Short mmCIF file of C-alpha atoms in Angstrom, two decimals:
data_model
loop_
_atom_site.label_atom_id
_atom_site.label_comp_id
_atom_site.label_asym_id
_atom_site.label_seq_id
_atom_site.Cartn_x
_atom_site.Cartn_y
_atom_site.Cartn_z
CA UNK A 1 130.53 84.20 143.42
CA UNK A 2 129.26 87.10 141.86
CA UNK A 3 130.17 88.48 138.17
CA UNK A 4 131.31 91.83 137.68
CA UNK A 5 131.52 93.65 134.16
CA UNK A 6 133.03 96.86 134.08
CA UNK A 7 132.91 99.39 131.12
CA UNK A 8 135.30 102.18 131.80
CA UNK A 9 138.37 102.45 130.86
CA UNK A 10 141.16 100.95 133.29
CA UNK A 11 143.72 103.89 132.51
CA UNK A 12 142.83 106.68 135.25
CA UNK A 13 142.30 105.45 138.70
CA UNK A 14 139.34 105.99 140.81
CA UNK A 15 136.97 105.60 137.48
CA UNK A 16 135.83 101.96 137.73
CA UNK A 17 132.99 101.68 140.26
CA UNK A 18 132.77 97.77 139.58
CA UNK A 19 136.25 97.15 140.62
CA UNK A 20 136.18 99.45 143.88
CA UNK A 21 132.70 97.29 144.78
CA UNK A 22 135.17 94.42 144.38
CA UNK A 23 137.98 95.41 145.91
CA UNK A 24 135.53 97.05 149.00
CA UNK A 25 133.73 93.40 149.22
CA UNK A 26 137.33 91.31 149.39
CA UNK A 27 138.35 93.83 151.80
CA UNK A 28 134.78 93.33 153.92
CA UNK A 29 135.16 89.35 153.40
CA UNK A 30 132.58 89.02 151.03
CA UNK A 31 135.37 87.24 147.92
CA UNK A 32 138.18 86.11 149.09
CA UNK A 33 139.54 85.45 145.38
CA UNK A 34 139.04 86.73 141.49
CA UNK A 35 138.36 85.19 138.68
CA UNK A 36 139.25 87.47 135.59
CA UNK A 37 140.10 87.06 131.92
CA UNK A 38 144.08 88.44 132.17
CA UNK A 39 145.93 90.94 134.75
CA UNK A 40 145.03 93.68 132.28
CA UNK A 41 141.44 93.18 133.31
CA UNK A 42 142.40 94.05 136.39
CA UNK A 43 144.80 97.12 136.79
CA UNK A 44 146.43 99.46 134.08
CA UNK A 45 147.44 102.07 136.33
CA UNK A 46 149.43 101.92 139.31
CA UNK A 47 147.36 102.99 141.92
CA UNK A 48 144.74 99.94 141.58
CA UNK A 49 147.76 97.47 140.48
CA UNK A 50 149.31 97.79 144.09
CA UNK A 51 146.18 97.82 145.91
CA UNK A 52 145.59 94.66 144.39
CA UNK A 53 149.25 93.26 145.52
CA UNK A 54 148.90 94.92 148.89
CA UNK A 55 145.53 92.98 149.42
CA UNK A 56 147.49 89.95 148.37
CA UNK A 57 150.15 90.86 150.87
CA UNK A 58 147.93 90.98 153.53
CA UNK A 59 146.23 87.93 152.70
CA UNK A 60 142.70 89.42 152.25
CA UNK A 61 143.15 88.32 148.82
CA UNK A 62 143.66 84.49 148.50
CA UNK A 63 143.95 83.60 145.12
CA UNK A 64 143.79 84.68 141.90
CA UNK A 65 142.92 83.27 138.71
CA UNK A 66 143.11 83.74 135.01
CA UNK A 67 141.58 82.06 131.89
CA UNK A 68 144.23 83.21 129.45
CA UNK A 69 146.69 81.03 130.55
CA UNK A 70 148.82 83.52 132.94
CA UNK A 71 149.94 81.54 135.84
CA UNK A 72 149.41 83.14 139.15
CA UNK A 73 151.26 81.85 142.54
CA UNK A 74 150.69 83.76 145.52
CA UNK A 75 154.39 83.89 146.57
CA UNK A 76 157.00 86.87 146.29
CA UNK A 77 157.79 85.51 142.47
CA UNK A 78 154.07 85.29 141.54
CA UNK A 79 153.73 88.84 142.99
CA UNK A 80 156.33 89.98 141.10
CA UNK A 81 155.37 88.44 137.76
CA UNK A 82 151.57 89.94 138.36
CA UNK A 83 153.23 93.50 139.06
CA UNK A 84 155.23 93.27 135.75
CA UNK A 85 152.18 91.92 134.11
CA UNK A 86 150.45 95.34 135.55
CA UNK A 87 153.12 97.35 134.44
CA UNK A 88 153.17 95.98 130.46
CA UNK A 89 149.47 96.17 130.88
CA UNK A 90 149.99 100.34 131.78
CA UNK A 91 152.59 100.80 128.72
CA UNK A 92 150.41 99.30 126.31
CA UNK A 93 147.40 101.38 127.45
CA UNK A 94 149.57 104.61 127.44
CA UNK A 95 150.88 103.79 124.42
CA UNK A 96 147.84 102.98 122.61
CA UNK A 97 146.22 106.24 123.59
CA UNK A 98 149.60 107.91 121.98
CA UNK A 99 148.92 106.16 119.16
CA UNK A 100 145.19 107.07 118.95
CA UNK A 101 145.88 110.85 119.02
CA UNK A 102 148.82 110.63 116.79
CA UNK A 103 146.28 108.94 114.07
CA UNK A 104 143.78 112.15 115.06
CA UNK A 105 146.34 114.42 114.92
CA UNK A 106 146.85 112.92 111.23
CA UNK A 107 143.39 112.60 110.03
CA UNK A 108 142.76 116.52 110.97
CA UNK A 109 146.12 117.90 109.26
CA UNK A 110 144.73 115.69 106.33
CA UNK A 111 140.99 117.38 106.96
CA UNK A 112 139.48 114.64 107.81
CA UNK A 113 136.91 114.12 110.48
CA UNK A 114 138.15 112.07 113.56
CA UNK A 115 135.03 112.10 115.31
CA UNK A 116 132.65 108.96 115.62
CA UNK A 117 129.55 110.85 115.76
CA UNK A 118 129.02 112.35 112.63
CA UNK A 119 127.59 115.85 112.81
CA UNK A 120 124.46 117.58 112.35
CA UNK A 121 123.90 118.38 108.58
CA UNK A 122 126.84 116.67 107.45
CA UNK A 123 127.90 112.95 106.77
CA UNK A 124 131.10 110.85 106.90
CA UNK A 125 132.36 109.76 103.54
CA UNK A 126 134.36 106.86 102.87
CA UNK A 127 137.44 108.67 103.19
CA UNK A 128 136.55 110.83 106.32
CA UNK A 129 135.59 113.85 105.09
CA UNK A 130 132.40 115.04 105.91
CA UNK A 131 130.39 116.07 103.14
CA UNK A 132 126.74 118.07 103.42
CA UNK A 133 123.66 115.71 103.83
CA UNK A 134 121.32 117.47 101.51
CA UNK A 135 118.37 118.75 103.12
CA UNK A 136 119.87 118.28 106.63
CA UNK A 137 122.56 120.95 105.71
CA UNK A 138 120.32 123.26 104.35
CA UNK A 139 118.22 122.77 107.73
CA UNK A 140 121.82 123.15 110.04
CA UNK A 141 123.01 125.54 108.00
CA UNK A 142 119.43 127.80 108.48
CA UNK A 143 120.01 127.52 112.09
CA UNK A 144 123.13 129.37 112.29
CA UNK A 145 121.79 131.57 109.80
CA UNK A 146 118.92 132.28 112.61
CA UNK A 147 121.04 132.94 115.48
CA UNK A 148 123.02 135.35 113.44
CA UNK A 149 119.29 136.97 113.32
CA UNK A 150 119.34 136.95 116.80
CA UNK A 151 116.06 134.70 116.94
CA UNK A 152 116.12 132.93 120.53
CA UNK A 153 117.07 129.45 120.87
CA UNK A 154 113.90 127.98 121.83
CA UNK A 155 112.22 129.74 118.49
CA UNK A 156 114.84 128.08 116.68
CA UNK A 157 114.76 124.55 118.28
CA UNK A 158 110.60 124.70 117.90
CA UNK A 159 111.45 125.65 113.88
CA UNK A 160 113.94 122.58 114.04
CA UNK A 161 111.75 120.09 115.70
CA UNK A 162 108.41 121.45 112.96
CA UNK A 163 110.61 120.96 109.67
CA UNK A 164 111.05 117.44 110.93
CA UNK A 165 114.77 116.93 111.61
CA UNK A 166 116.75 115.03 111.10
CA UNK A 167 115.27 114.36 107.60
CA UNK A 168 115.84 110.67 105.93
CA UNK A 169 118.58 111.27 103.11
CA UNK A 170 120.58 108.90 100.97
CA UNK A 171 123.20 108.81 104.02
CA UNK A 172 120.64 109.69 106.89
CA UNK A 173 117.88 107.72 108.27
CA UNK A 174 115.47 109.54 110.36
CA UNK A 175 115.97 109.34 113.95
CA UNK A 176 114.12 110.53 117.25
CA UNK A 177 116.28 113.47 118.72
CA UNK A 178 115.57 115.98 121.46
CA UNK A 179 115.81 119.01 120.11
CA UNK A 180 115.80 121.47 122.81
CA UNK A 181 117.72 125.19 123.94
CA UNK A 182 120.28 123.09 124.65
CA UNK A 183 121.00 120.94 121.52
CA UNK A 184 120.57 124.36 119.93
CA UNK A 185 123.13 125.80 122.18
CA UNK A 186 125.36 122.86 121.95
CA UNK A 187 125.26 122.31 118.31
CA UNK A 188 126.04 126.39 117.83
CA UNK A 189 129.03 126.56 120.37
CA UNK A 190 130.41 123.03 118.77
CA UNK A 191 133.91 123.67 116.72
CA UNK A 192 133.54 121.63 114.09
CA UNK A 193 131.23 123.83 112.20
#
């Protein structure tokens, strides 16, 4: 059998490439069962959960199997039991992501930066605020100042990439960036500053 890893995130259907090669191959008789970690590896939205169970339905899926100890049967009870499972596994991911913006929501009332990129010119402090990085600052901080000057983005991303940035700093170590129009551009249009 063949392993498949998959990296993005189970919540929106149609997003996970890996599964729909493995769902396309069962359906083309290349599996004929999975192999997975928990139910939750499988579906947490409804649209892949009952393609799964109509696969099973139809028989093109045989078996399934777990390694955490959930106890599939392919029967109507099993089938039920693996659509709850789906359905617990959709809750928990919906509520999760509630619970992820509520704690942004929370660290930006507080002024605290959410992000986990830290930004140009600035660094995260223990508490989440982001404080100027010395030199780096000075260096964003010029950049803006330039465009104010209307000087063209390329000048300014050629003055960037001369002074040497991103400069090492007490909270920065130096690190190989493309700085181009459009880092310029993106960096200058970004909110946060």
């Amino acid at each position: 059998g063949d392993r498949i890893h998959e990296k993005q995130s189970a919540k929106v259907s149609d997003k996970r490439r890996a599964l729909r090669d493995m769902l396309d191959g069962l359906i083309n008789g290349k599996y004929d069962a999975i192999i997975t970690w928990s139910p939750d590896r499988l579906a947490r939205n409804m649209k892949e959960a009952g393609e799964i169970i109509d696969l099973l339905d139809k028989g093109v899926i045989k078996d399934l199997k777990f390694s955490n100890n959930f106890v599939f049967t392919n029967e109507p009870s099993g089938k039920m039991l693996l659509g709850i499972s789906f359905v617990m596994a959709k809750q928990y991911s919906d509520q999760h992501g509630q619970n992820v913006n509520r704690a942004i929501r929370r660290k930006t009332s507080e002024g605290k930066y959410a992000g986990s990129h830290t930004k140009h010119g600035y660094y995260k402090d223990g508490s989440h605020f982001l404080r100027p990085d010395g030199d780096n600052f000075a260096l964003i901080s010029e950049v803006f100042a330039m465009r104010l000057r209307k000087t063209s983005l390329t000048s300014i991303a050629t003055w960037l990439r001369d002074k040497g940035y991103p400069l090492k700093t007490k909270h920065t170590a130096p690190r190989k960036l493309v700085i181009s129009d459009k880092f310029i551009s993106d960096l200058l249009r970004d909110p946060v500053y």
